[in-house]
Amino acid sequence: MVMGVTDVDDKIIKRASEMNISPASLASLYEEDFKQDMAALKVLPPTASLRVTENIPQIISFVEGIMAHGHAYSTAKGNVYFDLQSRGDDYGKLVGVVPQPAGEPADSDKRHAGDFALWKAAKPQEVFWASPWGHGRPGWHIECSAMASSVFGSHLDIHSGGIDLAFPHHENEIAQCEAFHQCRQWGNYFLHAGHLHVKGKEEKMSKSLKNYITIKDFLQRFSPDVFRLFCLRGSYRSAIDYSEDAMLQAQQLLLGLGSFLEDARAYMKGQLAGGSVGEDQLWERGPTPGPTALQTGVSLDPHHKGVVTAGVGPSREVSREMAREPSRQPGPPGSPAPGQPRRDAGGPRSPAVFGAIVSYVEQFFETVGVSLAPRQTAVMPE
């Protein structure tokens, strides 16, 4: 996995000016804050992190390569644009229908309204670098294309990002990379994630809309495992509604899974006695040989809510068996009601089947990064 840090972004330049610090200093603060939040959510760090400011020569060379193949042009003002006419019908193959370009200002030096910037001439008070076209800075899309190519070369397997990046960002990345590398297909798959919405509102959670909660504030109330379960219960491709109820449901599911593992282990040790177990039926309803439900689900639709159901399902089957009526005859005074397990010493029942299912559930949630250890499930909201 590779992460590009776009540290000369327009918003960063504006905010740095307001704070009277350099854009690089502000970007560094944001970068470190982001790393801390990801670590707190148990997100593994990328194997490579690249910064735009440390790759300017590579980006300039990438622009020159696109120009050399006849897919870009420079202007007298010092701008460099990608020539969409040179792509023909290939432009738009990711999104299908390309939106009409917005109106351009009267002083635009583009050949066509849809052409996009590879290099922008410097404006007053902006960060700039020297280039063959004069002082300026990279365009948004070219930064990612150049840095991704420096790591992966001329071919990429999986590219991910939010659904709002499909156009124009990812479409433009494809155009740039295929023009530079002279290939027919730069990326095999694009995975576009839905946005996090505020439940009951047709708007995504956004800092600009002031309807957000920070990761640090969230983790004051819920564990990172609760957040992972919350995400896994939805489809990665669709918008997910964030709400207090949804988080509490995910928390209860996590607590229930932890309780299941505790009871199942006690049952196998004979510390939790119950009725007879239909071992053959339990095994049929539990994990089966061959590809697991997790592998099958991920291959069809990564992070689909059906995948987490495959992990919860076996635990529910075992829980039902443990709660079966121990006996149809009334027990002695003080014994559990019919249908409730007896918490007394007894011989272990079906340790092989129970052990296989417990191992399956543990490995399943370990694979998706959810810890079922008691210390992780004991976090309760105030």
Short mmCIF file of C-alpha atoms in Angstrom, two decimals:
data_model
loop_
_atom_site.label_atom_id
_atom_site.label_comp_id
_atom_site.label_asym_id
_atom_site.label_seq_id
_atom_site.Cartn_x
_atom_site.Cartn_y
_atom_site.Cartn_z
CA MET A 1 0.00 0.00 0.00
CA VAL A 2 1.23 3.48 -0.81
CA MET A 3 0.06 6.84 0.48
CA GLY A 4 0.78 10.14 -1.23
CA VAL A 5 0.79 13.28 0.88
CA THR A 6 -0.37 16.21 -1.20
CA ASP A 7 1.31 18.94 0.79
CA VAL A 8 1.00 21.85 -1.63
CA ASP A 9 -2.79 21.77 -1.81
CA ASP A 10 -4.67 25.06 -2.28
CA LYS A 11 -6.50 24.67 1.04
CA ILE A 12 -3.26 24.08 2.91
CA ILE A 13 -1.66 27.13 1.32
CA LYS A 14 -4.63 29.29 2.32
CA ARG A 15 -4.79 27.93 5.86
CA ALA A 16 -1.02 28.27 6.36
CA SER A 17 -1.23 31.90 5.28
CA GLU A 18 -4.00 32.50 7.83
CA MET A 19 -1.88 30.91 10.57
CA ASN A 20 1.28 32.72 9.42
CA ILE A 21 3.29 29.50 9.06
CA SER A 22 4.77 27.75 6.05
CA PRO A 23 2.58 25.31 4.09
CA ALA A 24 5.18 22.58 4.71
CA SER A 25 4.96 23.09 8.47
CA LEU A 26 1.17 22.94 8.42
CA ALA A 27 1.20 19.83 6.22
CA SER A 28 3.60 18.17 8.66
CA LEU A 29 1.22 18.88 11.55
CA TYR A 30 -1.72 17.39 9.64
CA GLU A 31 0.35 14.38 8.61
CA GLU A 32 1.41 13.53 12.16
CA ASP A 33 -2.13 14.01 13.46
CA PHE A 34 -3.43 11.69 10.76
CA LYS A 35 -0.84 9.01 11.62
CA GLN A 36 -1.79 9.16 15.29
CA ASP A 37 -5.49 8.80 14.52
CA MET A 38 -4.89 5.84 12.20
CA ALA A 39 -2.74 4.11 14.81
CA ALA A 40 -5.46 4.66 17.42
CA LEU A 41 -7.96 2.99 15.06
CA LYS A 42 -5.55 0.04 14.61
CA VAL A 43 -4.99 0.83 10.93
CA LEU A 44 -1.66 -0.55 9.74
CA PRO A 45 0.72 2.06 8.31
CA PRO A 46 1.43 2.05 4.57
CA THR A 47 4.61 0.40 3.37
CA ALA A 48 5.55 3.59 1.52
CA SER A 49 4.64 7.24 2.11
CA LEU A 50 5.60 9.86 -0.46
CA ARG A 51 5.45 13.64 -0.18
CA VAL A 52 4.85 15.89 -3.14
CA THR A 53 7.48 18.38 -2.01
CA GLU A 54 10.10 15.61 -2.07
CA ASN A 55 9.16 14.45 -5.58
CA ILE A 56 9.05 17.65 -7.65
CA PRO A 57 11.83 16.55 -10.09
CA GLN A 58 10.01 13.24 -10.71
CA ILE A 59 6.72 15.08 -11.29
CA ILE A 60 8.34 17.49 -13.76
CA SER A 61 9.84 14.52 -15.64
CA PHE A 62 6.42 12.87 -15.72
CA VAL A 63 4.87 15.99 -17.26
CA GLU A 64 7.67 16.14 -19.82
CA GLY A 65 7.04 12.50 -20.73
CA ILE A 66 3.34 13.16 -21.36
CA MET A 67 4.24 16.15 -23.53
CA ALA A 68 6.78 14.11 -25.48
CA HIS A 69 4.04 11.64 -26.43
CA GLY A 70 1.82 14.45 -27.72
CA HIS A 71 -0.78 14.45 -24.93
CA ALA A 72 -0.04 17.81 -23.28
CA TYR A 73 0.90 21.38 -24.23
CA SER A 74 2.42 24.40 -22.50
CA THR A 75 1.18 27.98 -22.77
CA ALA A 76 2.77 31.40 -22.84
CA LYS A 77 1.59 31.96 -19.26
CA GLY A 78 3.67 29.05 -17.99
CA ASN A 79 0.83 26.54 -17.56
CA VAL A 80 0.86 22.97 -18.87
CA TYR A 81 -2.42 21.25 -19.72
CA PHE A 82 -3.40 17.70 -20.64
CA ASP A 83 -4.95 17.69 -24.11
CA LEU A 84 -8.18 15.71 -23.79
CA GLN A 85 -8.66 15.66 -27.56
CA SER A 86 -5.59 13.42 -27.76
CA ARG A 87 -7.37 10.73 -25.70
CA GLY A 88 -10.28 10.40 -28.08
CA ASP A 89 -12.98 8.02 -26.81
CA ASP A 90 -10.70 6.58 -24.11
CA TYR A 91 -11.38 9.47 -21.75
CA GLY A 92 -14.31 8.55 -19.52
CA LYS A 93 -13.87 4.79 -19.56
CA LEU A 94 -13.91 4.68 -15.74
CA VAL A 95 -17.08 6.72 -15.13
CA GLY A 96 -18.82 6.09 -18.45
CA VAL A 97 -20.38 9.51 -18.94
CA VAL A 98 -18.09 12.53 -18.55
CA PRO A 99 -19.81 15.59 -17.07
CA GLN A 100 -19.72 18.73 -19.16
CA PRO A 101 -16.84 21.02 -18.14
CA ALA A 102 -17.70 24.11 -16.17
CA GLY A 103 -17.42 27.50 -17.82
CA GLU A 104 -13.87 28.85 -18.04
CA PRO A 105 -12.87 32.42 -17.16
CA ALA A 106 -12.36 34.78 -20.09
CA ASP A 107 -8.58 34.83 -19.63
CA SER A 108 -8.20 31.03 -19.69
CA ASP A 109 -5.30 29.83 -21.81
CA LYS A 110 -6.64 26.30 -22.36
CA ARG A 111 -7.22 24.95 -25.85
CA HIS A 112 -10.38 23.17 -24.76
CA ALA A 113 -12.60 23.70 -21.72
CA GLY A 114 -12.13 20.12 -20.47
CA ASP A 115 -8.32 20.18 -20.50
CA PHE A 116 -6.84 19.97 -17.00
CA ALA A 117 -3.65 21.36 -15.49
CA LEU A 118 -0.48 19.32 -15.15
CA TRP A 119 1.61 22.32 -14.08
CA LYS A 120 0.29 25.63 -12.77
CA ALA A 121 2.12 28.91 -13.19
CA ALA A 122 2.95 30.50 -9.84
CA LYS A 123 0.62 33.12 -8.39
CA PRO A 124 1.64 35.81 -5.90
CA GLN A 125 2.28 34.55 -2.34
CA GLU A 126 2.17 30.89 -3.45
CA VAL A 127 4.79 28.18 -3.02
CA PHE A 128 6.58 27.51 -6.31
CA TRP A 129 9.40 25.51 -7.90
CA ALA A 130 11.51 26.14 -10.98
CA SER A 131 10.51 24.20 -14.09
CA PRO A 132 11.09 24.25 -17.86
CA TRP A 133 7.90 26.31 -18.11
CA GLY A 134 8.78 28.82 -15.41
CA HIS A 135 8.06 29.03 -11.70
CA GLY A 136 5.01 27.06 -10.65
CA ARG A 137 3.68 23.99 -8.91
CA PRO A 138 2.13 20.64 -9.90
CA GLY A 139 -1.52 20.11 -10.66
CA TRP A 140 -3.53 17.94 -8.28
CA HIS A 141 -3.86 14.85 -10.49
CA ILE A 142 -0.28 14.68 -11.78
CA GLU A 143 1.12 14.43 -8.25
CA CYS A 144 -0.60 11.08 -7.66
CA SER A 145 0.18 9.67 -11.09
CA ALA A 146 3.89 10.46 -10.84
CA MET A 147 4.31 9.17 -7.28
CA ALA A 148 2.27 6.00 -7.87
CA SER A 149 4.35 5.28 -10.98
CA SER A 150 7.57 5.76 -9.03
CA VAL A 151 6.51 2.90 -6.73
CA PHE A 152 4.45 0.58 -8.96
CA GLY A 153 5.83 1.31 -12.41
CA SER A 154 3.59 1.14 -15.46
CA HIS A 155 0.88 -1.08 -13.97
CA LEU A 156 -1.32 -0.91 -10.90
CA ASP A 157 -3.53 -3.72 -9.59
CA ILE A 158 -5.93 -2.04 -7.12
CA HIS A 159 -6.60 1.68 -6.69
CA SER A 160 -8.93 2.84 -3.93
CA GLY A 161 -10.50 6.10 -2.81
CA GLY A 162 -13.78 7.81 -2.04
CA ILE A 163 -16.57 7.81 -4.61
CA ASP A 164 -16.13 11.56 -5.06
CA LEU A 165 -12.64 10.90 -6.51
CA ALA A 166 -13.85 8.77 -9.42
CA PHE A 167 -14.25 11.91 -11.50
CA PRO A 168 -12.26 13.88 -12.26
CA HIS A 169 -9.32 12.68 -10.15
CA HIS A 170 -9.14 8.97 -10.96
CA GLU A 171 -10.26 9.47 -14.55
CA ASN A 172 -7.46 11.99 -15.00
CA GLU A 173 -4.93 9.73 -13.32
CA ILE A 174 -5.79 7.02 -15.83
CA ALA A 175 -5.40 9.43 -18.75
CA GLN A 176 -2.04 10.69 -17.50
CA CYS A 177 -0.56 7.28 -16.72
CA GLU A 178 -1.68 5.61 -19.92
CA ALA A 179 -0.32 8.57 -21.91
CA PHE A 180 3.02 8.49 -20.08
CA HIS A 181 3.50 4.70 -20.01
CA GLN A 182 1.94 4.21 -23.47
CA CYS A 183 -0.24 1.38 -22.18
CA ARG A 184 -3.85 0.41 -22.81
CA GLN A 185 -4.79 -0.20 -19.17
CA TRP A 186 -2.93 1.28 -16.23
CA GLY A 187 -5.09 -0.04 -13.35
CA ASN A 188 -6.97 -3.33 -13.03
CA TYR A 189 -9.51 -2.38 -10.32
CA PHE A 190 -10.82 0.81 -8.75
CA LEU A 191 -12.56 0.43 -5.39
CA HIS A 192 -14.65 3.48 -4.56
CA ALA A 193 -15.89 3.80 -0.99
CA GLY A 194 -19.12 5.49 0.02
CA HIS A 195 -19.18 8.46 2.36
CA LEU A 196 -19.88 8.55 6.07
CA HIS A 197 -23.25 10.29 6.45
CA VAL A 198 -25.01 11.72 9.46
CA LYS A 199 -28.11 9.56 10.00
CA GLY A 200 -31.31 11.25 8.89
CA LYS A 201 -29.53 13.81 6.72
CA GLU A 202 -28.72 13.73 3.02
CA GLU A 203 -25.21 15.02 3.60
CA LYS A 204 -21.84 13.49 4.25
CA MET A 205 -19.92 14.06 7.46
CA SER A 206 -17.66 16.97 6.66
CA LYS A 207 -15.57 19.53 8.46
CA SER A 208 -16.88 22.28 6.20
CA LEU A 209 -20.48 21.40 7.16
CA LYS A 210 -19.57 21.30 10.87
CA ASN A 211 -21.43 18.01 11.32
CA TYR A 212 -18.46 15.84 12.21
CA ILE A 213 -16.96 14.11 15.21
CA THR A 214 -13.20 13.77 15.49
CA ILE A 215 -11.55 10.37 15.87
CA LYS A 216 -10.06 11.46 19.17
CA ASP A 217 -13.49 12.41 20.54
CA PHE A 218 -15.00 9.18 19.22
CA LEU A 219 -12.39 7.06 20.98
CA GLN A 220 -13.28 8.69 24.29
CA ARG A 221 -16.55 6.72 24.14
CA PHE A 222 -16.04 3.70 21.91
CA SER A 223 -13.20 1.33 21.11
CA PRO A 224 -11.60 1.04 17.66
CA ASP A 225 -13.08 -2.49 17.43
CA VAL A 226 -16.58 -1.03 17.75
CA PHE A 227 -15.84 1.31 14.85
CA ARG A 228 -14.54 -1.57 12.72
CA LEU A 229 -17.69 -3.61 13.35
CA PHE A 230 -19.81 -0.57 12.55
CA CYS A 231 -18.05 -0.20 9.18
CA LEU A 232 -18.15 -3.93 8.40
CA ARG A 233 -21.91 -4.05 8.91
CA GLY A 234 -22.37 -1.84 5.86
CA SER A 235 -21.21 -2.08 2.27
CA TYR A 236 -18.00 -0.24 1.43
CA ARG A 237 -19.60 1.05 -1.78
CA SER A 238 -22.60 2.70 -0.10
CA ALA A 239 -22.94 5.65 2.20
CA ILE A 240 -22.95 4.63 5.88
CA ASP A 241 -25.18 6.45 8.36
CA TYR A 242 -23.37 7.38 11.55
CA SER A 243 -25.54 7.61 14.65
CA GLU A 244 -25.40 6.93 18.38
CA ASP A 245 -27.79 3.98 17.97
CA ALA A 246 -25.65 2.41 15.23
CA MET A 247 -22.56 2.64 17.40
CA LEU A 248 -24.34 1.17 20.42
CA GLN A 249 -25.59 -1.73 18.27
CA ALA A 250 -22.05 -2.42 17.08
CA GLN A 251 -20.85 -2.26 20.68
CA GLN A 252 -23.49 -4.74 21.84
CA LEU A 253 -22.53 -7.10 19.03
CA LEU A 254 -18.90 -6.92 20.12
CA LEU A 255 -19.82 -7.57 23.75
CA GLY A 256 -22.01 -10.49 22.68
CA LEU A 257 -19.20 -12.07 20.70
CA GLY A 258 -16.87 -11.75 23.67
CA SER A 259 -19.44 -13.40 25.93
CA PHE A 260 -19.94 -16.20 23.41
CA LEU A 261 -16.23 -17.06 23.40
CA GLU A 262 -16.12 -17.03 27.20
CA ASP A 263 -19.15 -19.34 27.51
CA ALA A 264 -18.01 -21.66 24.73
CA ARG A 265 -14.62 -22.19 26.36
CA ALA A 266 -16.27 -22.80 29.73
CA TYR A 267 -18.66 -25.32 28.12
CA MET A 268 -15.80 -27.25 26.55
CA LYS A 269 -14.05 -27.42 29.93
CA GLY A 270 -17.17 -28.74 31.63
CA GLN A 271 -17.60 -25.53 33.63
CA LEU A 272 -20.86 -24.70 31.84
CA ALA A 273 -23.21 -27.63 31.48
CA GLY A 274 -26.11 -27.85 29.06
CA GLY A 275 -28.28 -30.32 27.27
CA SER A 276 -27.28 -32.80 24.62
CA VAL A 277 -25.88 -31.27 21.46
CA GLY A 278 -26.68 -32.43 17.95
CA GLU A 279 -23.05 -32.50 16.89
CA ASP A 280 -23.68 -33.48 13.28
CA GLN A 281 -26.31 -30.75 12.81
CA LEU A 282 -24.12 -28.16 14.53
CA TRP A 283 -21.21 -29.03 12.29
CA GLU A 284 -23.37 -28.77 9.18
CA ARG A 285 -24.47 -25.28 10.22
CA GLY A 286 -20.97 -24.25 11.29
CA PRO A 287 -17.73 -23.81 9.31
CA THR A 288 -17.28 -26.20 6.40
CA PRO A 289 -14.14 -27.37 4.57
CA GLY A 290 -12.96 -25.42 1.55
CA PRO A 291 -12.92 -21.64 1.06
CA THR A 292 -14.31 -19.84 4.10
CA ALA A 293 -17.26 -17.50 3.92
CA LEU A 294 -14.84 -14.65 4.53
CA GLN A 295 -12.70 -15.51 1.51
CA THR A 296 -15.76 -16.02 -0.68
CA GLY A 297 -17.40 -12.81 0.49
CA VAL A 298 -14.31 -10.68 0.05
CA SER A 299 -13.67 -12.04 -3.44
CA LEU A 300 -17.20 -11.07 -4.48
CA ASP A 301 -17.53 -7.76 -2.67
CA PRO A 302 -14.84 -6.63 -0.19
CA HIS A 303 -16.14 -5.43 3.18
CA HIS A 304 -19.76 -6.26 2.34
CA LYS A 305 -22.07 -6.59 5.32
CA GLY A 306 -22.69 -10.23 4.39
CA VAL A 307 -19.08 -10.96 5.27
CA VAL A 308 -19.51 -10.03 8.92
CA THR A 309 -22.68 -12.14 9.05
CA ALA A 310 -20.54 -15.13 8.10
CA GLY A 311 -18.45 -14.50 11.19
CA VAL A 312 -21.35 -13.95 13.58
CA GLY A 313 -23.50 -16.82 12.28
CA PRO A 314 -21.49 -19.76 13.71
CA SER A 315 -21.34 -18.11 17.14
CA ARG A 316 -25.12 -17.83 17.18
CA GLU A 317 -25.54 -21.48 16.27
CA VAL A 318 -23.28 -22.56 19.13
CA SER A 319 -25.03 -20.20 21.55
CA ARG A 320 -28.40 -21.74 20.65
CA GLU A 321 -27.05 -25.22 21.35
CA MET A 322 -25.61 -24.17 24.70
CA ALA A 323 -28.97 -22.68 25.66
CA ARG A 324 -30.99 -25.78 24.77
CA GLU A 325 -33.22 -27.24 27.47
CA PRO A 326 -31.03 -29.55 29.58
CA SER A 327 -33.89 -31.86 30.53
CA ARG A 328 -37.63 -32.11 30.10
CA GLN A 329 -37.98 -33.17 33.74
CA PRO A 330 -38.29 -30.44 36.36
CA GLY A 331 -34.98 -29.91 38.11
CA PRO A 332 -34.39 -29.55 41.84
CA PRO A 333 -35.34 -26.33 43.58
CA GLY A 334 -33.12 -23.48 42.49
CA SER A 335 -32.15 -25.09 39.17
CA PRO A 336 -32.22 -22.99 35.99
CA ALA A 337 -35.47 -22.60 34.12
CA PRO A 338 -35.95 -24.81 31.04
CA GLY A 339 -33.97 -23.50 28.11
CA GLN A 340 -31.26 -21.96 30.30
CA PRO A 341 -27.79 -23.53 30.64
CA ARG A 342 -26.75 -24.86 34.04
CA ARG A 343 -23.62 -23.20 35.38
CA ASP A 344 -22.23 -26.18 37.24
CA ALA A 345 -19.51 -28.72 36.67
CA GLY A 346 -20.22 -31.28 34.00
CA GLY A 347 -18.57 -33.29 31.29
CA PRO A 348 -17.52 -31.44 28.16
CA ARG A 349 -19.79 -31.91 25.16
CA SER A 350 -18.69 -31.84 21.54
CA PRO A 351 -15.27 -30.30 22.27
CA ALA A 352 -14.06 -30.92 18.72
CA VAL A 353 -16.98 -29.17 17.03
CA PHE A 354 -17.09 -26.37 19.58
CA GLY A 355 -13.33 -25.94 19.36
CA ALA A 356 -13.42 -25.73 15.56
CA ILE A 357 -16.18 -23.10 15.60
CA VAL A 358 -14.52 -21.05 18.35
CA SER A 359 -11.26 -21.11 16.39
CA TYR A 360 -13.12 -20.11 13.21
CA VAL A 361 -14.80 -17.12 14.88
CA GLU A 362 -11.53 -15.96 16.46
CA GLN A 363 -9.59 -16.25 13.21
CA PHE A 364 -12.38 -14.59 11.24
CA PHE A 365 -12.44 -11.44 13.35
CA GLU A 366 -8.65 -11.41 13.67
CA THR A 367 -8.51 -11.31 9.87
CA VAL A 368 -10.71 -8.20 9.74
CA GLY A 369 -8.79 -6.61 12.60
CA VAL A 370 -11.41 -6.92 15.35
CA SER A 371 -10.20 -8.03 18.78
CA LEU A 372 -12.69 -10.01 20.89
CA ALA A 373 -10.52 -9.87 24.01
CA PRO A 374 -12.40 -8.71 27.14
CA ARG A 375 -10.24 -5.63 27.53
CA GLN A 376 -11.38 -4.46 24.10
CA THR A 377 -15.08 -5.09 24.67
CA ALA A 378 -15.42 -3.54 28.10
CA VAL A 379 -15.53 0.05 26.86
CA MET A 380 -18.94 1.55 27.59
CA PRO A 381 -20.27 5.00 26.73
CA GLU A 382 -20.73 7.45 29.54
#
